[in-house]
């Protein structure tokens, strides 16, 4: 797949291939991520969407070395930053990967910052460790970063503790901390889920502004399709530990080629009175990842499921340079071609 | 902060007054009196003695006199020991108990934080199992057994070496203090280890430690600045009362190691119904405990900024 994506002739900043992660639990082995491929271009935003438990957070956290091992385990796969393997490594060409090359912000800013350290100290930390700045220099830089993140009275705010900040402010501080060492990739793991809607918009704006300024790539993990439409260049739709559809935002939203993407769209509210429709939930629940299905994971909930779906896993069918769908309906022998779905013109 | 400390001190004084009152009435409702132990006291001598000590007065009058003396810091004269002021007893013997107590608390706190962190980091692996087994042992074996066993080991050790490495009993140099302090602090250390372990386990899995890891900080820095600093808060909370418990509860260890601390007087006074010494030591210990709790609360504010402003 990655060869095909590379046809766009753009060198990929980060390429993740066939990543698989398992967890040992008392109930058995959970196959949380079952072979995931994605890639990010410099300065672009990739959104990974999917419902809770589909493995979107685990795949990026395993890449960052943030899952506890044991019980977690990366069973296969590689992640290459500018062509060099980063899985299981801390440094790349003398530069720390975590915090310096790739940094991350999290879902709940209220609990993601150390309650006993000032905001400024926490932002200064990576600068002291990765760039060798003195405490005083790093703290000064932290104030600049807070200003960049549009926090008023940054000098005063830097001396305050997390409990003196609101949720939106804390997420700004998290962003300031994440960009402190000018990383080439910012991973945002549901950055706006814990915030209210007006603050969400501000945080997303801030991320876009900073992306323009610094040219970093963003991997945005979310289950909010509204956020995806606003932020992303490319979208990967994940289900049950696999990517089921991948493409540009327009591909995924206007030329949805996988029944699951279709289901997600039908379940999304919209505020256009002309198109008012009842929200259609996706019936059933995701498959048991203790014993993942042999065939397509979505088969049991899919309105278009065929016999083959249950027995064999489909391959990725390419519908464009970047656009693929992992669904048997795109096989040339498929008996039906539901009109809701997008198909390759000449097939 | 100044206002906060002032408020806590006022609360503390009220608590101490409460302790003094409760002790006073509890003690006087116990059957018998301090003169009962004396040999053949004739009614006339008894009446004289009672008049001298004010025991012939109504209870409430005694209470008022007692509170008046207490507010001036005067605990009175011992009933059973010749010519000794309770203040003198406390002044001479409390420093011994306090030094022993402080050493024991230091030992317990350092050990508790260290072992607790270790067990949490090695959760469900061999070091965890070994240390937690010793912790259960440390909590459940009473201190007089540990004291006797350690004395026995000291004797064996000194005999084996052929000279006195560490003295078996007595008081004077730092060498005298080491073993009793360790024995005295052992159960507290075991308790603090358990506390530190559970609080550390919580912190290890917290979001902010994940953030610290995602920043690429070295493990040592994550440990000291992010994990221990947060996990230590519950340990500090119980440290204040534990200091008082150790300092006042050391009489078993004091007796086994022949240490001239205050604990022995406390126990003897109760046995002999020596009113003034019971009252003096109880109120003094009570005030000491209240004071330590306040000290720890203030200290807490310095470590946890969330407490500081309130």
XYZ file of C-alpha atoms in Angstrom:
657
model
C 0.000 0.000 0.000
C 2.696 2.467 0.933
C 4.321 2.089 -2.492
C 1.053 3.046 -4.081
C 0.683 6.066 -1.845
C 4.173 7.137 -2.750
C 3.099 7.441 -6.378
C 2.032 10.947 -5.431
C 5.761 11.598 -5.610
C 5.876 13.293 -2.249
C 8.430 11.995 0.191
C 6.530 10.879 3.257
C 7.560 12.305 6.602
C 6.236 9.378 8.591
C 5.296 5.971 7.269
C 3.665 3.388 9.469
C 3.394 -0.084 8.032
C 1.553 -3.162 9.226
C 1.562 -2.038 12.857
C -0.020 -4.569 15.205
C -0.407 -4.264 18.972
C -1.689 -6.797 21.483
C -2.478 -6.630 25.192
C -2.312 -9.483 27.671
C -5.342 -9.339 29.958
C -6.904 -11.736 32.436
C -9.506 -12.549 29.805
C -6.908 -13.405 27.151
C -5.007 -11.542 24.476
C -6.706 -8.480 23.021
C -5.635 -7.747 19.462
C -6.197 -4.010 19.687
C -4.423 -2.997 16.468
C -4.295 -5.573 13.671
C -2.021 -4.342 10.945
C -2.372 -0.633 10.318
C -0.722 1.404 7.564
C -0.738 5.141 7.298
C 1.585 7.929 6.315
C 1.843 11.637 6.829
C 3.298 14.296 4.567
C 5.235 17.251 5.862
C 2.949 20.099 6.875
C -0.210 18.086 6.283
C -2.873 16.821 8.649
C -3.944 13.209 8.802
C -7.095 12.481 10.755
C -7.688 9.024 12.171
C -11.364 8.524 12.937
C -13.278 5.657 14.451
C -15.385 4.735 17.437
C -14.106 4.090 20.961
C -11.928 1.015 21.230
C -11.128 0.759 17.532
C -7.417 1.126 18.249
C -6.759 4.653 17.055
C -5.141 5.845 20.281
C -3.259 2.601 20.814
C -1.656 2.732 17.389
C -0.131 6.183 17.926
C 0.694 5.604 21.585
C 2.535 2.397 20.758
C 4.510 4.351 18.179
C 5.439 6.858 20.904
C 6.331 4.094 23.358
C 3.596 5.186 25.733
C 1.795 1.902 26.226
C 2.870 -0.161 29.202
C 4.854 -3.190 28.098
C 3.844 -5.599 29.546
C 0.873 -5.987 29.271
C 1.116 -4.326 25.849
C 3.198 -5.712 22.990
C 3.975 -4.546 19.479
C 3.808 -7.782 17.503
C 4.737 -6.489 14.086
C 5.157 -3.434 11.974
C 7.455 -0.528 11.446
C 7.247 3.228 11.725
C 9.767 5.214 9.719
C 10.457 8.879 10.226
C 12.144 10.261 7.084
C 12.947 6.681 6.175
C 14.432 5.662 9.513
C 12.883 3.221 11.926
C 11.622 4.756 15.163
C 9.793 1.845 16.806
C 11.574 0.770 19.970
C 14.128 3.560 19.689
C 14.549 6.685 21.759
C 16.883 8.653 19.562
C 17.293 9.325 15.892
C 20.569 10.833 14.701
C 21.265 12.150 18.160
C 17.871 13.778 18.480
C 15.344 12.475 20.954
C 12.267 11.226 19.129
C 9.731 11.769 21.862
C 9.197 15.410 22.684
C 11.680 16.674 20.089
C 10.742 14.999 16.767
C 7.247 13.811 17.604
C 5.215 15.282 20.411
C 1.761 14.656 21.632
C -1.234 16.290 23.272
C -3.987 14.378 24.997
C -7.696 14.204 25.492
C -8.076 15.539 29.024
C -5.899 18.590 29.699
C -7.149 18.719 33.312
C -5.317 15.527 34.255
C -2.535 15.614 31.663
C -0.420 18.183 33.490
C 1.492 17.629 36.709
C -0.586 19.287 39.465
C 2.468 20.101 41.590
C 4.559 21.950 38.983
C 3.988 25.393 37.517
C 2.873 25.567 33.897
C 6.073 27.401 32.966
C 8.293 24.767 34.572
C 6.481 22.014 32.705
C 6.873 23.766 29.363
C 10.510 24.496 30.152
C 11.290 20.844 30.912
C 11.648 19.509 27.351
C 13.715 22.569 26.423
C 16.127 21.898 29.276
C 16.347 18.208 28.473
C 16.431 18.241 24.654
C 18.030 21.579 23.886
C 20.277 21.907 26.929
C 18.942 25.342 27.822
C 19.483 26.629 31.348
C 16.435 26.836 33.572
C 16.233 30.603 33.194
C 16.494 30.495 29.382
C 13.985 27.661 29.176
C 11.509 29.487 31.399
C 11.821 32.610 29.250
C 11.217 30.503 26.157
C 8.212 28.937 27.886
C 6.686 32.398 28.272
C 7.200 33.038 24.544
C 5.544 29.729 23.748
C 2.566 30.581 25.946
C 2.269 33.861 24.054
C 2.387 31.966 20.760
C -0.429 29.821 22.099
C -2.408 33.023 22.719
C -2.463 32.902 26.485
C -2.852 36.458 27.838
C -0.428 37.672 30.530
C 1.882 34.785 29.710
C 4.613 35.868 32.133
C 2.203 35.791 35.060
C 0.445 32.660 33.845
C 3.705 30.738 33.529
C 4.170 30.952 37.289
C 0.734 29.494 37.988
C -0.258 25.904 38.582
C -2.602 23.774 36.452
C -5.484 24.104 38.929
C -5.481 27.856 38.309
C -6.154 27.345 34.583
C -9.409 26.575 32.772
C -9.659 23.502 30.551
C -9.189 25.437 27.319
C -6.189 27.301 28.758
C -4.652 24.033 29.882
C -4.972 22.590 26.393
C -3.256 25.723 25.035
C -0.489 25.176 27.574
C -0.260 21.526 26.482
C 0.093 22.681 22.884
C 2.763 25.192 23.892
C 4.617 22.368 25.624
C 4.230 20.029 22.665
C 5.625 22.517 20.133
C 8.423 23.740 22.408
C 11.155 21.775 20.628
C 9.734 22.396 17.150
C 8.690 18.814 16.448
C 8.069 17.708 12.889
C 4.931 15.852 13.922
C 2.283 16.761 16.479
C -0.001 13.928 17.504
C -3.277 15.205 18.918
C -5.217 12.431 20.628
C -8.804 13.709 20.782
C -7.584 17.189 21.737
C -11.031 18.772 21.941
C -13.196 15.953 23.283
C -13.110 17.212 26.884
C -13.703 20.857 25.958
C -16.918 22.712 25.223
C -17.776 23.673 21.672
C -16.605 27.306 21.538
C -13.287 26.362 23.140
C -12.968 23.446 20.691
C -13.073 25.864 17.779
C -10.390 28.074 19.354
C -8.080 25.148 20.019
C -8.477 23.861 16.457
C -7.778 27.352 15.077
C -4.677 27.564 17.228
C -3.426 24.220 15.959
C -3.962 25.284 12.354
C -2.211 28.620 12.895
C 0.767 26.919 14.513
C 0.896 24.384 11.701
C 1.115 27.207 9.172
C 3.859 28.913 11.175
C 6.004 25.886 11.911
C 5.193 23.563 9.023
C 4.708 20.591 11.280
C 2.523 17.666 10.341
C -0.454 16.826 12.543
C -1.932 13.428 13.250
C -5.363 14.136 14.616
C -7.225 11.374 16.380
C -10.902 12.024 16.814
C -14.372 10.599 16.538
C -15.836 13.952 15.595
C -16.402 14.121 11.838
C -16.999 17.866 12.110
C -13.448 18.309 13.416
C -12.149 16.092 10.605
C -13.875 18.118 7.897
C -12.409 21.304 9.302
C -8.847 20.196 9.975
C -7.773 17.244 7.897
C -6.080 16.871 4.530
C -6.337 13.111 4.609
C -8.546 10.805 6.596
C -8.076 7.237 7.733
C -11.210 5.520 8.998
C -10.439 2.831 11.536
C -12.619 -0.027 12.633
C -11.817 -2.958 14.921
C -8.067 -2.441 14.770
C -7.807 -1.928 11.010
C -8.033 0.959 8.593
C -11.106 0.380 6.455
C -11.031 3.472 4.271
C -8.412 6.048 3.541
C -8.451 9.099 1.313
C -8.562 12.865 1.139
C -11.290 14.616 3.092
C -13.343 14.998 -0.075
C -12.846 11.332 -0.952
C -14.039 10.124 2.407
C -16.922 12.575 2.831
C -18.248 12.854 -0.736
C -17.069 9.598 -2.271
C -17.415 7.290 0.744
C -16.456 3.836 -0.427
C -16.831 1.767 2.728
C -20.159 0.901 4.394
C -18.730 1.849 7.794
C -17.849 5.358 6.626
C -21.378 5.601 5.293
C -22.740 4.485 8.675
C -20.634 7.116 10.468
C -21.910 9.823 8.155
C -25.532 8.796 8.683
C -24.983 8.974 12.438
C -23.569 12.498 12.242
C -25.928 15.371 13.113
C -26.023 18.329 10.759
C -27.513 21.741 11.250
C -28.808 22.315 7.734
C -32.618 22.521 8.075
C -33.100 21.645 4.400
C -31.341 18.347 4.860
C -32.761 17.541 8.273
C -32.763 13.833 8.776
C -33.097 11.376 11.583
C -29.776 10.184 12.968
C -29.276 6.563 12.080
C -27.201 4.660 14.623
C -25.071 1.767 13.444
C -26.839 -1.298 14.831
C -24.912 -3.796 16.963
C -21.494 -3.414 18.522
C -17.887 -3.862 17.372
C -16.484 -7.399 17.222
C -14.763 -9.064 20.148
C -11.061 -8.355 19.749
C -10.160 -11.303 21.994
C -11.071 -13.410 18.969
C -11.094 -11.101 15.963
C -13.241 -12.267 13.046
C -11.535 -14.061 10.177
C -13.255 -11.950 7.596
C -14.198 -8.285 7.573
C -14.634 -6.881 11.106
C -17.648 -4.814 10.084
C -19.451 -7.769 8.464
C -21.893 -8.389 11.352
C -23.197 -4.800 11.277
C -22.939 -4.159 7.548
C -26.209 -3.773 5.621
C -24.494 -4.985 2.429
C -22.698 -8.007 3.918
C -22.166 -10.973 1.607
C -21.146 -14.531 2.338
C -17.522 -13.904 1.444
C -17.270 -11.041 3.970
C -17.602 -13.425 6.900
C -14.994 -15.914 5.646
C -12.212 -13.897 4.061
C -10.676 -10.551 4.786
C -10.901 -8.158 1.847
C -7.847 -6.429 0.425
C -7.476 -2.679 -0.034
C -9.148 -1.656 -3.317
C -7.762 1.545 -4.727
C -10.247 4.037 -6.131
C -7.779 6.852 -6.665
C -4.146 7.738 -5.935
C -4.777 8.102 -2.237
C -8.228 6.685 -1.881
C -8.760 3.064 -0.934
C -11.471 1.028 0.675
C -11.062 -2.336 2.335
C -14.359 -3.899 1.259
C -15.389 -6.851 -0.913
C -17.998 -4.709 -2.690
C -15.158 -3.227 -4.699
C -14.052 -6.598 -6.019
C -14.697 -6.896 -9.738
C -16.901 -9.979 -9.158
C -19.060 -8.267 -6.524
C -22.711 -8.955 -7.428
C -24.067 -5.686 -6.025
C -22.897 -2.127 -6.204
C -25.082 -0.183 -3.691
C -25.725 3.280 -5.061
C -24.934 4.985 -1.718
C -21.303 3.945 -2.110
C -18.696 5.362 -4.432
C -17.150 2.981 -6.975
C -14.277 3.366 -9.378
C -15.700 4.636 -12.689
C -14.303 1.996 -15.007
C -15.043 -1.027 -12.797
C -0.589 31.908 54.633
C -0.018 33.862 57.896
C -3.762 34.019 58.483
C -4.043 30.307 57.773
C -1.371 29.440 60.343
C -2.974 31.760 62.914
C -6.355 30.112 62.367
C -4.852 26.658 62.741
C -3.086 27.672 65.974
C -6.348 28.929 67.503
C -8.039 25.655 66.510
C -5.108 23.810 68.067
C -5.462 25.645 71.396
C -9.160 24.758 71.528
C -8.284 21.116 70.846
C -5.696 21.094 73.627
C -8.194 22.646 76.064
C -10.623 19.878 75.121
C -7.976 17.216 75.745
C -7.091 18.781 79.114
C -10.718 18.883 80.231
C -11.494 15.336 79.112
C -8.363 13.990 80.813
C -9.112 15.871 84.004
C -12.616 14.508 84.434
C -11.748 11.019 83.208
C -8.902 10.821 85.696
C -10.985 12.021 88.638
C -13.777 9.586 87.866
C -11.394 6.631 88.199
C -11.718 4.995 91.663
C -8.845 5.574 94.117
C -6.506 8.524 94.541
C -2.753 9.188 94.623
C -2.533 8.870 98.399
C -3.910 5.325 98.396
C -0.534 3.812 97.708
C 1.149 5.330 100.731
C 1.735 3.212 103.781
C -0.693 3.627 106.695
C -1.874 7.152 106.302
C -3.882 8.240 109.356
C -7.056 10.207 108.643
C -5.454 13.321 110.114
C -2.358 13.118 107.887
C -4.554 12.280 104.943
C -6.686 15.364 105.542
C -3.545 17.486 105.756
C -2.157 16.078 102.522
C -5.481 16.537 100.748
C -5.589 20.115 101.897
C -2.024 20.645 100.720
C -2.716 19.322 97.240
C -6.184 20.857 97.072
C -7.874 17.475 96.815
C -10.442 18.474 99.472
C -11.873 21.151 97.196
C -14.974 20.537 95.045
C -14.087 19.050 91.648
C -15.092 22.184 89.714
C -12.907 24.380 91.915
C -10.001 21.989 91.342
C -10.700 22.202 87.611
C -10.614 26.012 87.616
C -7.367 26.077 89.635
C -5.892 23.488 87.303
C -6.840 25.436 84.159
C -5.385 28.589 85.691
C -2.063 26.848 86.365
C -2.104 25.250 82.935
C -2.563 28.572 81.156
C 0.582 29.772 82.930
C 2.397 26.657 81.734
C 2.621 25.229 85.243
C 1.842 21.516 85.441
C 2.310 21.352 89.215
C 4.295 19.095 91.542
C 4.445 15.324 91.311
C 2.387 13.484 93.923
C 4.639 10.463 94.140
C 8.122 11.650 93.373
C 9.859 13.738 95.925
C 10.254 17.384 95.165
C 9.833 17.126 91.407
C 8.003 19.557 89.244
C 6.154 17.939 86.345
C 7.698 20.641 84.159
C 11.154 19.430 85.204
C 10.297 15.816 84.384
C 9.142 16.832 80.920
C 12.099 19.145 80.379
C 14.632 16.465 81.328
C 13.127 13.466 79.634
C 11.164 14.705 76.630
C 14.269 15.692 74.592
C 15.457 12.085 74.831
C 12.121 10.794 73.557
C 12.038 13.490 70.898
C 15.493 12.685 69.514
C 14.675 8.993 69.463
C 11.328 9.788 67.828
C 12.774 12.088 65.176
C 15.412 9.521 64.218
C 12.731 6.835 64.070
C 10.476 9.005 61.897
C 13.331 9.887 59.541
C 14.178 6.218 59.211
C 10.516 5.323 58.664
C 9.835 8.096 56.156
C 12.956 7.584 54.043
C 12.530 3.819 54.079
C 8.798 3.999 53.419
C 9.162 6.288 50.410
C 12.065 4.281 48.994
C 10.583 0.808 49.472
C 7.120 1.962 48.485
C 8.388 3.424 45.202
C 10.478 0.341 44.507
C 7.600 -2.063 45.031
C 5.384 0.036 42.791
C 7.982 0.181 40.010
C 8.551 -3.597 40.311
C 4.866 -4.361 40.777
C 4.073 -8.081 40.738
C 7.708 -9.026 40.270
C 10.154 -10.591 42.713
C 11.372 -7.421 44.519
C 7.754 -6.430 45.110
C 6.862 -9.826 46.615
C 9.911 -9.890 48.891
C 9.483 -6.350 50.204
C 5.734 -6.720 50.689
C 6.299 -9.923 52.663
C 8.724 -8.077 54.955
C 6.212 -5.246 55.246
C 3.499 -7.587 56.522
C 6.045 -8.934 58.991
C 7.003 -5.421 60.085
C 3.391 -4.436 60.665
C 2.343 -7.561 62.537
C 5.322 -8.309 64.811
C 5.032 -6.201 68.004
C 7.885 -3.850 68.805
C 9.005 -5.604 72.051
C 9.694 -8.773 70.043
C 11.692 -6.845 67.455
C 13.478 -4.959 70.244
C 14.449 -8.160 72.080
C 15.522 -9.885 68.866
C 17.658 -6.945 67.794
C 19.280 -6.805 71.234
C 20.046 -10.493 70.986
C 21.564 -9.995 67.516
C 23.624 -7.072 68.822
C 25.037 -9.224 71.606
C 25.883 -11.967 69.133
C 27.437 -9.464 66.757
C 29.529 -7.779 69.443
C 30.710 -11.178 70.742
C 31.631 -12.299 67.259
C 33.649 -9.172 66.555
C 35.151 -9.147 70.028
C 34.393 -5.504 70.740
C 31.340 -3.299 71.205
C 30.380 -2.110 67.746
C 26.962 -0.909 68.827
C 25.925 -0.716 72.488
C 23.092 -3.045 73.493
C 21.339 -0.537 75.744
C 21.698 2.830 77.383
C 21.791 6.375 76.085
C 24.392 8.955 75.231
C 26.020 8.785 71.803
C 24.573 8.449 68.320
C 25.588 4.778 68.424
C 23.137 4.247 71.296
C 20.352 5.767 69.240
C 20.626 3.876 65.954
C 19.137 0.493 66.780
C 16.331 1.705 69.080
C 15.317 4.292 66.472
C 15.167 1.604 63.785
C 13.140 -0.713 66.013
C 10.805 2.124 66.948
C 10.326 3.233 63.334
C 9.947 -0.218 61.838
C 6.181 -0.627 61.934
C 5.652 2.948 60.756
C 8.052 2.302 57.895
C 6.092 -0.791 56.938
C 2.861 1.180 57.050
C 4.319 4.043 54.995
C 5.687 1.545 52.454
C 2.205 0.230 51.814
C 0.803 3.735 51.583
C 3.544 4.896 49.229
C 3.144 1.786 47.060
C -0.559 2.281 46.448
C -0.228 6.000 45.890
C 2.724 5.458 43.545
C 0.785 2.876 41.541
C -1.949 5.425 41.043
C 0.548 8.062 39.909
C 2.415 5.707 37.560
C -0.766 5.201 35.559
C -1.805 8.839 35.638
C -2.208 11.033 32.587
C 0.484 13.503 33.602
C 3.124 10.792 33.833
C 2.147 9.724 30.316
C 2.590 13.368 29.294
C 6.018 13.444 30.940
C 6.986 10.329 28.981
C 5.688 11.825 25.748
C 7.972 14.801 26.382
C 10.889 12.388 26.223
C 12.144 13.094 29.730
C 14.712 10.683 31.184
C 13.193 8.149 33.631
C 15.105 9.559 36.624
C 13.590 12.980 36.061
C 10.101 11.551 35.610
C 10.596 9.617 38.848
C 11.697 12.530 41.017
C 9.779 15.456 39.563
C 6.569 13.854 38.431
C 6.038 10.569 40.234
C 7.480 10.869 43.754
C 6.447 14.458 44.252
C 2.810 13.571 43.673
C 2.831 10.143 45.266
C 4.385 11.439 48.488
C 1.406 13.641 49.403
C -0.589 10.979 51.313
C 2.611 9.931 53.117
C 3.139 13.473 54.361
C -0.483 13.643 55.513
C -0.025 10.744 57.919
C 3.516 11.749 58.865
C 2.407 14.390 61.411
C 0.271 12.092 63.550
C 2.877 9.340 63.073
C 5.612 11.586 64.515
C 3.481 12.078 67.616
C 2.562 8.388 67.807
C 6.208 7.365 67.575
C 7.425 9.963 70.056
C 4.757 9.153 72.620
C 4.478 5.452 71.937
C 8.125 4.682 72.427
C 7.944 3.541 76.039
C 8.224 -0.165 75.206
C 11.384 0.462 73.235
C 12.584 2.918 75.900
C 12.196 0.302 78.617
C 13.819 -2.543 76.641
C 16.821 -0.405 75.687
C 16.987 1.344 79.092
C 16.517 4.779 77.574
C 15.602 7.596 80.005
C 12.699 8.941 77.939
C 9.381 10.425 78.949
C 7.333 7.350 78.035
C 8.275 5.475 81.184
C 7.083 8.309 83.440
C 3.841 8.458 81.538
C 3.110 4.776 82.187
C 4.288 4.814 85.811
C 2.192 7.897 86.552
C -0.935 6.148 85.339
C -0.195 3.111 87.492
C 0.281 5.276 90.598
C -2.583 7.687 89.802
C -0.097 10.547 90.040
C -2.645 13.188 88.978
C -0.304 15.994 88.092
C 2.123 13.843 86.100
C -0.725 12.154 84.185
C -2.273 15.509 83.422
C 1.029 17.113 82.557
C 2.275 14.424 80.225
C -1.123 13.875 78.572
C -1.698 17.544 77.880
C 1.890 17.939 76.756
C 1.658 14.984 74.369
C -1.734 16.211 73.164
C -0.355 19.661 72.453
C 2.662 18.109 70.755
C 0.455 15.987 68.475
C -1.749 18.950 67.572
C 1.331 21.035 66.863
C 2.860 18.355 64.603
C -0.367 18.078 62.633
C -0.313 21.846 62.084
C 3.349 21.742 61.049
C 2.592 19.010 58.521
C -0.435 20.867 57.157
C 1.721 23.935 56.580
C 4.436 21.759 55.016
C 1.806 20.148 52.796
C 0.991 23.564 51.402
C 4.538 23.938 50.173
C 4.479 20.628 48.326
C 0.936 20.725 46.994
C 0.184 24.167 45.544
C -3.538 23.414 45.519
C -3.630 23.612 49.330
C -1.555 26.773 49.549
C -4.165 29.269 48.431
C -7.145 27.987 50.392
